[in-house]
Coordinates of C-alpha atoms and ligand atoms in Angstrom, one line a residue:
Chain A
M1 CA -0.3 0.0 -0.2
V2 CA 1.0 3.5 -0.8
E3 CA 1.1 5.6 2.3
E4 CA 0.3 9.5 1.9
K5 CA 3.4 11.0 3.4
V6 CA 2.5 14.8 2.7
V7 CA -0.7 16.2 2.2
V8 CA -0.9 20.3 1.6
E9 CA -4.8 20.7 1.6
N10 CA -6.7 23.8 0.0
V11 CA -3.1 26.6 1.5
S12 CA -3.4 29.9 1.1
K13 CA -0.7 32.6 2.1
R14 CA -0.6 36.2 1.4
F15 CA 2.2 38.6 1.9
G16 CA 0.2 42.1 2.5
R17 CA -1.8 42.0 -0.8
T18 CA 0.5 39.5 -2.4
V19 CA -1.2 35.7 -2.8
A20 CA 1.9 34.3 -2.8
V21 CA 0.1 30.6 -2.5
D22 CA -3.7 30.5 -3.6
G23 CA -5.6 27.7 -2.6
I24 CA -3.6 24.6 -3.6
S25 CA -3.5 20.6 -2.9
F26 CA -1.4 17.8 -3.0
K27 CA 0.0 15.0 -2.0
V28 CA 3.4 13.3 -1.8
M29 CA 3.6 9.8 -1.2
K30 CA 6.0 7.6 0.4
G31 CA 9.5 7.9 -1.5
E32 CA 7.9 10.0 -4.0
F33 CA 9.4 12.3 -5.6
L34 CA 8.1 15.7 -6.6
T35 CA 8.9 18.8 -8.0
L36 CA 7.5 21.9 -8.2
L37 CA 7.6 24.0 -11.4
G38 CA 6.9 27.1 -12.6
P39 CA 7.5 31.1 -13.7
S40 CA 9.9 32.8 -11.0
G41 CA 7.4 34.1 -8.0
C42 CA 4.7 31.4 -8.7
G43 CA 4.9 30.7 -4.8
K44 CA 7.2 27.6 -5.3
T45 CA 9.5 28.6 -2.6
T46 CA 6.4 30.0 -0.1
T47 CA 4.9 26.5 -0.7
L48 CA 8.0 24.6 0.6
R49 CA 8.2 27.0 3.4
L50 CA 4.8 26.1 4.3
V51 CA 5.5 22.3 4.8
A52 CA 8.9 23.5 6.6
G53 CA 6.9 25.2 8.8
F54 CA 8.7 28.7 8.2
Y55 CA 5.0 29.7 7.9
K56 CA 1.7 29.5 8.5
P57 CA -1.1 28.7 6.2
D58 CA -4.0 31.7 6.3
K59 CA -5.8 28.7 5.1
G60 CA -6.0 24.7 4.8
N61 CA -4.1 22.3 6.6
I62 CA -0.6 21.0 6.2
I63 CA -0.4 17.1 6.4
I64 CA 2.6 15.0 7.8
D65 CA 2.4 11.4 8.1
G66 CA -1.7 11.7 8.3
K67 CA -1.3 14.8 11.2
V68 CA -2.0 18.2 10.7
M69 CA 1.1 20.1 11.4
N70 CA -0.2 23.7 11.1
D71 CA 1.0 24.8 14.5
I72 CA 4.2 22.7 15.2
P73 CA 7.5 24.6 14.4
V74 CA 9.8 24.2 12.1
Y75 CA 12.3 22.3 14.9
K76 CA 9.9 19.9 16.5
R77 CA 8.8 18.7 13.0
N78 CA 11.1 15.9 11.6
I79 CA 12.5 17.9 8.3
G80 CA 15.3 17.7 6.0
I81 CA 15.6 21.1 4.1
V82 CA 18.5 21.9 1.3
F83 CA 19.4 25.4 0.5
Q84 CA 19.8 27.1 -2.7
N85 CA 23.4 28.7 -1.0
Y86 CA 24.0 25.4 1.0
A87 CA 23.7 26.9 4.2
L88 CA 26.3 25.1 5.7
F89 CA 27.7 26.4 9.3
P90 CA 30.7 28.2 8.7
H91 CA 32.5 27.6 12.2
M92 CA 31.5 24.1 12.0
T93 CA 33.9 21.0 9.9
V94 CA 31.7 19.1 7.7
F95 CA 31.6 16.5 10.3
E96 CA 30.2 19.0 12.7
N97 CA 27.8 20.2 10.1
V98 CA 26.7 16.8 9.3
A99 CA 25.8 15.5 13.1
F100 CA 24.7 18.4 14.4
G101 CA 20.5 17.5 13.8
L102 CA 21.9 13.9 15.5
R103 CA 23.3 16.1 18.0
M104 CA 20.1 18.4 18.8
R105 CA 18.2 15.0 19.1
K106 CA 20.9 13.3 21.9
T107 CA 21.8 10.5 19.8
P108 CA 24.4 9.0 21.4
E109 CA 28.2 10.1 20.5
D110 CA 29.4 6.4 18.8
E111 CA 26.0 6.3 17.0
V112 CA 26.3 9.9 15.7
R113 CA 30.1 9.5 14.5
R114 CA 28.7 5.5 12.5
R115 CA 25.7 7.7 10.4
V116 CA 27.9 10.6 9.9
K117 CA 30.5 8.2 8.6
T118 CA 27.9 6.2 6.4
M119 CA 26.4 9.1 5.2
L120 CA 29.3 11.3 4.0
E121 CA 29.9 8.1 2.3
T122 CA 26.7 8.0 0.8
V123 CA 27.5 11.2 -1.0
G124 CA 30.7 10.5 -2.1
L125 CA 32.4 12.8 0.5
A126 CA 34.7 10.1 2.7
G127 CA 37.6 12.0 4.0
M128 CA 36.5 15.0 4.3
E129 CA 35.0 15.1 7.8
E130 CA 38.0 17.6 9.2
R131 CA 37.1 20.5 6.4
Y132 CA 35.6 23.8 7.2
P133 CA 32.9 24.3 4.5
R134 CA 35.3 27.7 3.3
Q135 CA 37.9 24.6 2.1
L136 CA 34.6 22.8 -0.4
S137 CA 33.8 23.3 -3.9
G138 CA 31.0 24.4 -4.6
G139 CA 29.2 20.9 -5.5
Q140 CA 30.9 18.9 -2.7
Q141 CA 29.4 22.1 0.0
Q142 CA 25.9 20.8 -1.8
R143 CA 27.0 17.1 -0.9
V144 CA 27.5 18.2 2.8
A145 CA 24.3 20.1 2.6
L146 CA 22.9 17.1 1.9
A147 CA 24.1 15.1 4.3
R148 CA 23.4 17.2 6.9
A149 CA 19.4 17.2 5.9
L150 CA 20.0 13.4 5.1
V151 CA 21.1 11.8 8.3
I152 CA 18.5 12.4 10.3
E153 CA 16.9 10.1 8.3
P154 CA 13.4 12.8 7.6
D155 CA 9.8 12.5 6.9
V156 CA 10.1 14.8 4.3
L157 CA 13.9 16.1 2.0
L158 CA 12.8 19.9 1.1
L159 CA 14.8 21.4 -1.3
D160 CA 14.7 24.6 -3.5
E161 CA 16.3 25.0 -6.0
P162 CA 20.2 23.1 -4.8
L163 CA 21.4 23.0 -7.7
S164 CA 21.2 26.6 -9.5
N165 CA 24.7 27.9 -8.2
L166 CA 26.4 25.4 -9.6
D167 CA 28.0 25.0 -12.8
L168 CA 26.2 22.8 -15.8
K169 CA 27.9 20.0 -16.0
L170 CA 27.8 19.7 -12.2
R171 CA 24.3 20.5 -12.1
L172 CA 24.3 17.5 -14.4
Q173 CA 25.6 15.0 -12.4
M174 CA 24.4 16.6 -9.0
R175 CA 20.4 15.8 -10.5
K176 CA 21.6 11.9 -10.7
E177 CA 23.6 11.7 -7.3
I178 CA 20.3 13.5 -5.5
R179 CA 17.9 11.1 -7.9
R180 CA 20.3 8.2 -6.4
I181 CA 20.9 8.6 -3.1
Q182 CA 16.8 9.6 -3.0
K183 CA 15.7 6.3 -4.2
R184 CA 18.1 4.0 -2.0
L185 CA 17.2 5.7 0.8
G186 CA 13.4 5.4 0.5
I187 CA 13.0 9.2 1.1
T188 CA 10.1 11.5 0.4
A189 CA 11.5 14.8 -1.6
I190 CA 9.5 17.7 -2.3
Y191 CA 11.8 19.9 -4.8
V192 CA 11.4 23.3 -6.2
T193 CA 13.3 24.5 -9.5
H194 CA 12.2 26.8 -12.3
D195 CA 14.5 24.6 -14.7
Q196 CA 11.9 22.4 -16.6
G197 CA 14.7 20.5 -17.5
E198 CA 15.2 19.4 -14.3
A199 CA 12.3 18.9 -13.2
L200 CA 11.3 16.7 -16.1
S201 CA 14.5 14.4 -15.9
M202 CA 14.3 13.6 -11.9
S203 CA 10.5 13.7 -10.9
D204 CA 8.4 11.2 -10.1
R205 CA 5.0 13.8 -10.5
V206 CA 6.0 17.0 -11.3
A207 CA 3.7 20.2 -9.9
V208 CA 3.2 22.7 -12.8
M209 CA 2.7 26.5 -10.9
N210 CA 1.4 29.6 -11.9
Q211 CA 0.4 32.8 -9.9
G212 CA 0.2 31.0 -6.5
K213 CA -2.3 27.9 -7.9
I214 CA -1.2 24.5 -9.5
I215 CA -1.8 24.1 -12.9
Q216 CA -0.9 20.4 -13.5
I217 CA 0.5 17.7 -11.8
G218 CA 1.4 14.5 -13.6
S219 CA 4.4 12.2 -14.6
P220 CA 6.9 14.7 -17.0
T221 CA 5.6 12.7 -19.5
E222 CA 2.0 13.4 -19.2
I223 CA 2.9 17.3 -19.2
Y224 CA 4.7 16.8 -22.0
E225 CA 1.8 15.3 -23.9
K226 CA -1.2 16.5 -22.0
P227 CA -0.7 19.9 -21.1
V228 CA -3.9 21.4 -19.6
D229 CA -3.4 24.4 -20.8
S230 CA -1.8 27.3 -23.6
F231 CA 0.4 27.9 -19.8
V232 CA 1.9 24.4 -19.4
A233 CA 2.2 23.9 -23.3
D234 CA 4.1 26.6 -23.5
F235 CA 6.4 26.6 -20.1
I236 CA 7.6 22.9 -20.1
G237 CA 10.0 22.8 -23.9
E238 CA 9.3 24.4 -26.7
A239 CA 6.4 24.5 -28.1
N240 CA 4.2 26.0 -31.4
L241 CA 1.0 27.1 -30.3
I242 CA -1.4 27.5 -33.7
D243 CA -5.1 28.3 -34.0
G244 CA -7.3 25.8 -34.2
R245 CA -11.1 24.8 -34.0
V246 CA -12.9 21.5 -33.0
E247 CA -14.7 20.1 -35.8
M248 CA -15.6 16.5 -34.7
V249 CA -15.8 14.8 -31.6
E250 CA -15.7 10.8 -31.8
G251 CA -15.2 9.1 -28.3
E252 CA -11.0 10.0 -27.8
R253 CA -10.8 11.1 -31.6
V254 CA -10.9 14.6 -32.0
G255 CA -10.9 16.6 -35.4
V256 CA -8.8 19.6 -35.5
R257 CA -9.0 22.6 -38.7
V258 CA -6.0 25.2 -38.3
G259 CA -6.3 26.8 -41.5
D260 CA -7.8 24.1 -44.4
T261 CA -6.4 20.8 -42.8
L262 CA -7.9 19.0 -40.5
L263 CA -5.8 17.5 -38.1
E264 CA -6.4 14.0 -35.9
T265 CA -5.2 13.2 -32.4
T266 CA -6.8 11.6 -29.4
A267 CA -7.9 13.9 -26.3
D268 CA -9.6 12.0 -23.4
H269 CA -8.5 14.9 -20.2
L270 CA -9.9 18.0 -22.2
R271 CA -13.7 17.5 -22.8
L272 CA -14.0 18.9 -26.0
K273 CA -16.6 19.9 -27.8
K274 CA -17.4 21.1 -31.6
G275 CA -16.6 24.4 -32.2
D276 CA -14.0 24.6 -29.3
E277 CA -11.6 27.4 -30.2
V278 CA -7.8 25.7 -29.0
F279 CA -4.7 25.5 -29.5
V280 CA -2.5 22.6 -31.4
V281 CA 0.8 22.5 -29.2
A282 CA 3.0 21.3 -31.9
R283 CA 6.7 20.8 -30.5
P284 CA 9.3 21.9 -33.0
E285 CA 11.4 18.3 -32.7
R286 CA 8.5 16.7 -34.4
I287 CA 7.6 18.4 -37.1
R288 CA 8.6 16.8 -40.3
P289 CA 9.3 17.9 -44.4
S290 CA 6.3 16.3 -46.1
R291 CA 4.6 15.5 -49.0
E292 CA 1.5 16.5 -47.5
G293 CA -0.1 18.4 -44.7
I294 CA -0.7 22.4 -43.2
E295 CA 1.6 24.4 -46.0
A296 CA 4.0 26.5 -45.0
V297 CA 6.7 29.2 -46.0
V298 CA 10.4 28.6 -45.1
E299 CA 11.2 32.2 -43.7
D300 CA 14.5 32.0 -42.1
A301 CA 16.7 29.6 -40.7
E302 CA 19.4 28.8 -38.3
F303 CA 22.1 26.3 -37.5
L304 CA 22.5 25.4 -34.0
G305 CA 25.3 22.8 -33.7
Q306 CA 23.0 19.4 -34.3
V307 CA 19.9 21.2 -34.7
R308 CA 19.2 23.5 -37.5
R309 CA 16.1 25.2 -37.2
Y310 CA 13.4 26.9 -39.3
Y311 CA 11.0 29.4 -38.8
L312 CA 8.0 28.6 -41.0
R313 CA 4.6 31.0 -41.4
L314 CA 1.9 29.2 -42.4
T315 CA -0.1 29.4 -45.5
G316 CA -3.4 31.1 -45.0
L317 CA -2.5 32.3 -40.8
D318 CA -1.1 34.7 -39.1
A319 CA 1.6 32.5 -37.4
T320 CA 5.0 31.4 -37.6
I321 CA 6.4 28.7 -35.9
K322 CA 9.1 26.7 -35.4
M323 CA 11.1 23.0 -36.7
D324 CA 13.8 21.3 -35.6
L325 CA 15.9 19.4 -37.7
V326 CA 18.2 16.8 -36.1
N327 CA 20.6 14.6 -38.7
Y328 CA 18.1 15.4 -41.2
V329 CA 19.1 13.9 -44.7
G330 CA 16.5 14.4 -47.0
E331 CA 15.5 17.4 -49.7
E332 CA 17.5 20.5 -49.7
I333 CA 15.1 23.5 -47.6
N334 CA 15.9 27.0 -48.2
V335 CA 14.8 30.3 -47.5
G336 CA 11.3 31.8 -49.7
Q337 CA 10.6 27.5 -50.0
K338 CA 7.4 26.6 -50.2
I339 CA 6.9 23.1 -48.0
R340 CA 4.3 20.7 -46.7
L341 CA 4.6 19.8 -43.0
N342 CA 3.7 16.7 -40.6
L343 CA 3.4 18.3 -37.1
G344 CA 3.9 14.7 -35.7
R345 CA 2.1 13.6 -32.2
F346 CA 0.6 16.4 -30.8
A347 CA -1.4 17.7 -28.0
V348 CA -4.5 20.2 -27.9
V349 CA -5.2 22.8 -25.3
K350 CA -8.6 24.5 -24.7
K351 CA -8.0 28.3 -25.3
D352 CA -8.6 30.9 -22.4
G353 CA -6.8 28.3 -20.2
G354 CA -9.4 26.3 -20.2
Chain B
M1 CA 62.8 42.4 -6.5
D2 CA 61.1 44.5 -8.4
G3 CA 60.0 48.1 -7.4
G4 CA 56.4 48.0 -7.4
L5 CA 56.9 45.7 -4.2
I6 CA 59.6 48.1 -2.8
L7 CA 57.2 50.8 -3.1
K8 CA 54.2 49.2 -1.5
R9 CA 56.9 47.8 1.1
A10 CA 57.7 52.3 1.5
Y11 CA 53.9 53.2 1.9
V12 CA 53.1 50.3 4.5
A13 CA 56.4 51.3 6.5
A14 CA 55.6 55.6 6.2
F15 CA 51.8 54.1 7.4
F16 CA 53.5 52.5 10.1
L17 CA 55.7 55.5 11.2
F18 CA 52.9 57.7 11.1
I19 CA 50.8 56.1 13.1
F20 CA 53.6 54.8 15.9
F21 CA 56.0 57.4 15.7
P22 CA 53.9 59.8 18.5
L23 CA 53.6 57.0 20.5
G24 CA 56.8 56.0 20.9
V25 CA 58.0 59.9 21.5
T26 CA 55.5 59.1 24.9
V27 CA 56.6 56.3 26.4
L28 CA 60.3 57.9 25.3
I29 CA 59.0 61.1 27.3
S30 CA 57.8 58.8 29.9
L31 CA 61.0 57.6 30.8
D32 CA 62.7 61.2 30.8
P33 CA 64.3 61.9 33.9
R34 CA 64.2 65.9 34.2
D35 CA 60.7 67.7 35.2
Y36 CA 59.8 69.0 31.8
V37 CA 59.6 67.6 28.7
F38 CA 62.3 69.1 25.7
G39 CA 64.1 66.5 23.2
L40 CA 65.1 63.7 23.9
P41 CA 65.6 62.1 27.4
P42 CA 69.5 62.2 28.2
S43 CA 69.1 59.3 30.3
I44 CA 66.1 56.5 31.4
S45 CA 65.0 56.6 34.7
F46 CA 61.7 55.0 36.4
R47 CA 61.0 57.9 38.4
W48 CA 57.9 59.4 36.8
Y49 CA 56.2 56.1 36.8
Q50 CA 56.9 56.1 41.1
S51 CA 55.4 59.6 41.0
F52 CA 52.4 58.5 39.2
I53 CA 51.8 55.7 41.5
E54 CA 52.3 57.5 44.5
N55 CA 49.7 59.8 43.3
D56 CA 46.4 58.9 44.6
T57 CA 44.6 60.9 42.5
F58 CA 45.4 58.6 39.9
V59 CA 45.3 55.6 41.0
N60 CA 42.0 56.5 42.0
G61 CA 41.1 57.6 38.4
L62 CA 42.5 54.6 36.8
T63 CA 40.4 52.4 38.8
T64 CA 37.3 54.1 38.7
S65 CA 37.7 54.0 35.0
L66 CA 38.6 50.5 34.7
I67 CA 35.3 49.5 36.7
V68 CA 33.5 52.0 34.7
A69 CA 34.4 51.0 31.9
S70 CA 34.2 46.7 32.4
I71 CA 30.7 46.7 33.7
S72 CA 29.1 49.2 31.4
M73 CA 31.2 47.4 28.3
I74 CA 29.4 44.2 29.6
I75 CA 26.0 46.3 29.8
S76 CA 26.0 47.8 26.3
T77 CA 27.4 44.7 24.3
S78 CA 24.9 41.9 25.8
V79 CA 22.0 44.5 25.4
G80 CA 23.0 45.6 22.1
I81 CA 23.7 41.9 20.8
F82 CA 19.9 41.1 21.1
A83 CA 18.4 44.5 20.5
S84 CA 20.8 44.0 17.4
Y85 CA 19.7 40.6 16.6
S86 CA 15.8 41.9 16.9
I87 CA 16.7 44.6 14.9
T88 CA 18.4 43.0 12.1
R89 CA 15.6 39.7 12.3
S90 CA 12.4 41.9 12.4
G91 CA 11.4 42.3 8.6
K92 CA 10.2 46.6 9.2
G93 CA 7.7 48.7 11.5
F94 CA 8.2 49.3 15.1
M95 CA 11.2 47.1 15.3
K96 CA 13.2 48.4 12.9
N97 CA 12.8 52.1 14.4
L98 CA 14.0 51.0 17.7
G99 CA 17.2 50.9 15.6
T100 CA 17.4 54.2 15.3
Y101 CA 16.4 54.9 18.8
F102 CA 19.4 52.9 19.6
L103 CA 22.1 54.9 18.2
S104 CA 20.3 58.6 19.0
P105 CA 23.2 59.3 21.7
L106 CA 25.5 59.4 18.7
L107 CA 23.1 62.4 17.6
V108 CA 23.7 64.6 20.5
P109 CA 26.8 65.8 21.8
T110 CA 28.6 64.3 24.8
L111 CA 28.3 67.0 26.0
V112 CA 24.8 67.7 25.9
T113 CA 23.8 64.1 27.0
G114 CA 26.3 65.1 30.3
I115 CA 24.2 67.8 31.5
A116 CA 21.1 66.1 30.7
L117 CA 22.0 63.2 32.7
L118 CA 23.3 65.2 35.1
M119 CA 20.1 67.0 35.5
Y120 CA 18.3 63.6 35.2
L121 CA 19.9 61.8 37.6
K122 CA 19.4 64.8 40.2
Q123 CA 15.8 64.4 39.8
L124 CA 16.0 60.4 40.6
G125 CA 17.4 61.5 43.8
M126 CA 20.2 59.4 42.0
L127 CA 23.4 60.5 44.3
N128 CA 26.4 57.7 43.9
S129 CA 28.4 58.7 41.1
L130 CA 29.8 55.7 40.6
I131 CA 26.8 54.5 39.2
N132 CA 25.8 57.9 37.8
L133 CA 29.4 57.1 36.0
V134 CA 28.3 53.5 34.6
V135 CA 25.0 54.6 33.5
G136 CA 26.6 57.7 32.1
H137 CA 28.5 55.4 30.2
T138 CA 26.4 52.8 29.5
V139 CA 24.1 55.5 27.3
I140 CA 27.2 56.5 25.2
T141 CA 28.5 53.0 24.6
L142 CA 25.4 51.4 23.5
P143 CA 25.2 53.2 20.3
Y144 CA 28.7 51.4 19.2
S145 CA 27.9 48.4 20.6
V146 CA 24.7 48.4 18.4
R147 CA 25.9 49.7 15.3
V148 CA 28.7 46.8 15.4
L149 CA 26.5 44.3 16.1
T150 CA 23.8 45.4 13.9
A151 CA 26.3 45.3 11.0
V152 CA 27.7 42.0 11.4
F153 CA 24.4 40.6 12.2
S154 CA 23.2 42.1 9.0
T155 CA 26.0 40.1 7.0
L156 CA 24.5 36.6 8.5
D157 CA 22.4 34.6 6.3
P158 CA 18.9 34.2 8.1
S159 CA 18.8 30.4 5.8
I160 CA 21.9 29.3 8.4
E161 CA 19.6 29.7 11.3
E162 CA 16.8 28.3 9.5
A163 CA 18.5 25.3 8.7
A164 CA 20.0 24.7 11.9
M165 CA 16.1 25.3 13.6
S166 CA 15.1 22.4 10.5
L167 CA 17.9 20.2 11.9
G168 CA 15.9 20.1 15.1
A169 CA 17.4 23.7 17.2
S170 CA 14.9 25.3 19.8
P171 CA 15.6 29.2 19.1
L172 CA 17.6 29.2 22.1
K173 CA 19.8 26.7 20.7
V174 CA 20.0 28.7 17.7
F175 CA 21.4 31.4 19.0
S176 CA 23.7 30.0 21.2
K177 CA 24.9 26.9 19.0
I178 CA 25.0 28.8 16.0
V179 CA 24.7 32.9 15.3
L180 CA 26.8 34.0 18.5
P181 CA 30.1 31.6 17.1
M182 CA 29.3 33.1 14.2
I183 CA 29.6 36.8 15.3
R184 CA 32.7 36.1 17.7
P185 CA 34.9 38.9 15.3
G186 CA 31.6 41.3 15.6
L187 CA 31.1 40.9 19.1
M188 CA 35.0 41.5 19.7
A189 CA 35.1 44.5 17.8
A190 CA 31.9 45.3 20.1
T191 CA 33.9 44.9 23.4
I192 CA 37.0 46.7 22.1
F193 CA 34.9 50.0 21.2
T194 CA 32.3 50.1 24.1
F195 CA 35.9 49.8 26.3
S196 CA 37.5 52.5 24.7
E197 CA 34.5 54.7 23.9
S198 CA 34.2 54.7 28.1
L199 CA 37.5 55.0 29.0
N200 CA 38.1 58.2 26.2
D201 CA 35.4 59.5 27.7
Y202 CA 35.2 63.4 29.6
A203 CA 32.7 65.2 28.1
V204 CA 30.3 63.0 30.1
S205 CA 32.5 62.1 33.1
I206 CA 33.2 65.5 34.0
F207 CA 30.1 65.9 34.6
L208 CA 28.5 62.4 36.3
S209 CA 32.4 62.6 38.7
D210 CA 32.2 64.0 42.2
S211 CA 35.0 63.7 44.8
N212 CA 34.3 60.1 45.6
S213 CA 34.4 58.5 41.9
Y214 CA 35.9 60.1 39.7
T215 CA 37.1 58.9 36.0
F216 CA 40.7 58.7 35.4
S217 CA 40.1 61.4 32.3
V218 CA 39.0 63.6 34.6
A219 CA 42.0 63.1 37.0
L220 CA 44.5 63.3 33.7
F221 CA 42.7 67.1 33.0
S222 CA 42.6 68.5 36.2
Y223 CA 46.4 67.3 36.9
L224 CA 47.0 68.7 33.7
K225 CA 45.5 72.2 34.2
A226 CA 47.9 72.5 37.0
V227 CA 51.3 71.1 35.9
F228 CA 52.9 69.7 32.7
D229 CA 55.3 67.0 33.3
P230 CA 56.0 63.5 32.1
S231 CA 53.7 62.0 34.4
I232 CA 51.3 62.8 32.0
A233 CA 53.2 60.2 29.0
V234 CA 53.1 57.9 31.8
A235 CA 49.4 57.9 31.8
S236 CA 48.7 57.4 28.3
V237 CA 51.0 55.1 28.3
L238 CA 49.6 53.3 30.5
L239 CA 46.2 53.4 28.8
M240 CA 47.9 52.0 25.4
A241 CA 49.1 49.2 28.0
I242 CA 45.3 48.5 28.9
T243 CA 44.1 48.5 25.6
V244 CA 47.2 46.0 24.5
V245 CA 46.3 43.6 27.6
L246 CA 42.5 44.2 26.6
I247 CA 43.1 43.1 23.1
Y248 CA 44.8 40.5 23.8
A249 CA 42.5 39.1 26.6
I250 CA 39.4 39.3 24.3
E251 CA 41.6 37.3 21.9
K252 CA 42.5 34.4 23.8
T253 CA 38.6 34.4 26.0
F254 CA 36.8 34.9 21.9
G255 CA 40.1 33.1 19.6
L256 CA 41.3 35.2 17.4
D257 CA 42.6 32.6 15.2
K258 CA 39.7 30.6 15.1
V259 CA 38.0 34.1 13.7
V260 CA 39.3 35.0 11.6
G261 CA 40.3 31.7 9.7
M262 CA 36.1 31.4 10.0
W263 CA 35.8 34.2 6.6
Ligands
LIG1 N1 8.7 36.9 3.5 C1 8.3 37.8 2.2 N2 7.4 38.6 2.3 C2 6.5 39.6 1.5 N3 6.2 39.1 0.1 C3 7.0 37.8 0.0 C4 7.6 37.0 0.5 N4 8.0 35.6 0.2 C5 7.1 35.9 -1.3 N5 6.9 36.9 -1.3 C6 6.2 37.1 -2.7 O1 5.0 36.5 -2.8 C7 5.2 35.8 -4.2 C8 5.8 34.3 -4.2 O2 7.0 34.1 -3.9 P1 8.3 32.8 -3.5 O3 9.3 33.4 -3.2 O4 7.8 32.1 -3.4 O5 8.1 33.0 -5.5 P2 9.1 31.5 -5.9 O6 7.7 30.4 -6.8 O7 9.8 30.5 -5.1 O8 9.7 32.5 -7.3 P3 11.6 31.8 -7.8 O9 11.6 31.5 -8.8 O10 11.6 33.6 -7.9 O11 12.2 32.1 -6.3 C9 6.3 36.5 -4.7 O12 5.3 37.4 -5.5 C10 6.6 37.6 -3.9 O13 7.1 38.4 -3.9
LIG2 MG1 12.5 30.5 -4.5

């Protein structure tokens, strides 16, 4: 049976006139890795701090392990937090940093020693016990922060953009590391980021937030393939949003007219009706030149290393879309040329946020 | 050796000379066997040290000053720690404005503070001049410790304290195990500032002193009004020595090496 580890129930939080979090609800299962993803200022950090207990919700409940936590202070919740800037204790060695939480819990000294040692091995920092934080690289400091949060065996691990201060290569490596350790320890984690690559590659589920609300929550594939609205479609990955109108609905199958072409797809989650105004969400990497399909004129072309990007003006529509071709070996495509397009697998979202 | 380095060293040497030359001269004068101050001493003697120690006014003044400076230093620093911590950790409103309130004695000339305190303490019927001196010196040294400590606290990253809290440390534990050790350098600066500010003060002391308790500065000035002999230089040397000993003692207690190594 899957346990519900963290339940956020209809929680709101405002600062003065700003509504930072606006009635959000979600559950995190035991051992699950949930990511809160969204643009700057959408309320991710506030949500995390509500779960941590740094803020009290104005409305709603924070429930951990079936207990309402609203009035329990941070230091009495059993929570591990990893901060963006590491927040290590500068006057303590690596060992003392990691041991701090155990010492606060009055753990016997020999057990402290043993658990800190094991945890430092897990994060790959064996032998660094006596160093001070300032003697470590950014990546190493981040590992100490992780070890410090994990050694207390928290009910839930909270991470607020923990990788944003690292360079790209290290960031990619640490993504894997964090995920590996989280899985190995079976820890429940809530991860905050505005980097969709991070969210898609690490998470069991992603909650996409905007303006204090959760717009969609689901597996990375779900939110990529079946965005519920144009915000999610646009925010996750690259997307061309093309105006269309529903012309046919038969069970799951939907026919959408774009210009004078009728496109067919399945959209079971949207409850579309004939006549609905929609966007067709076409991913640039899935569009291909083709013998039939929508007609377009090549407006511009860019060479981006492995990828060739074309800007295409759709005939009869007031829209320019992007097409990315990787290792393309077909006929040459020139600026000014007229071509036809196969949009590949695409999604449909209702207009006005549906 | 390249020219730039020589220039840099010469600059540093000149700087030290500028700072320490007058101090060296003072030390020399204090060792002069003659009754007056003129040029280099012909020989070395401790005669003026002898006469300084035998002067009750000096010894009383110095004792009072050390007592007053120590007590007001302790009060100012400990009040300063909590005041500054609350001021920097509360976002806005009342507590933020309290910062200005704590600094206000800096805006008033100490002479005015002295007169005001004299009249106020008289009204309250406080006639013990030693206590009055401690009160007065706490008033004038508190802004220094608040100023230094708010600056120190505002450099602390609040997420460090939050991390400690998330690891199970109550607010009290956070303060004693995390905040206090991190602000040691600032605490040291605050204690030194407040102590020497108290030791240096004349303007407030002159109003609050009486024949029972008077500070070293008051004793010195009244002596200087009558005579100018090398015992004044002895007094200066002593003040220097006290400061050095103080810094050394504080360094031992707070551990300057750790403090410097931390950042
Ligand atoms: N302590 C605070 N006082 C006042 N307003 C706040 C406070 N914390 C957050 N806000 C406001 O609440 C909103 C949400 O902020 P939050 O920090 O949760 O966003 P975020 O999604 O974490 O953004 P970012 O990606 O930039 O970190 C913002 O409009 C922010 O200005
Ligand atoms: Mg944030």
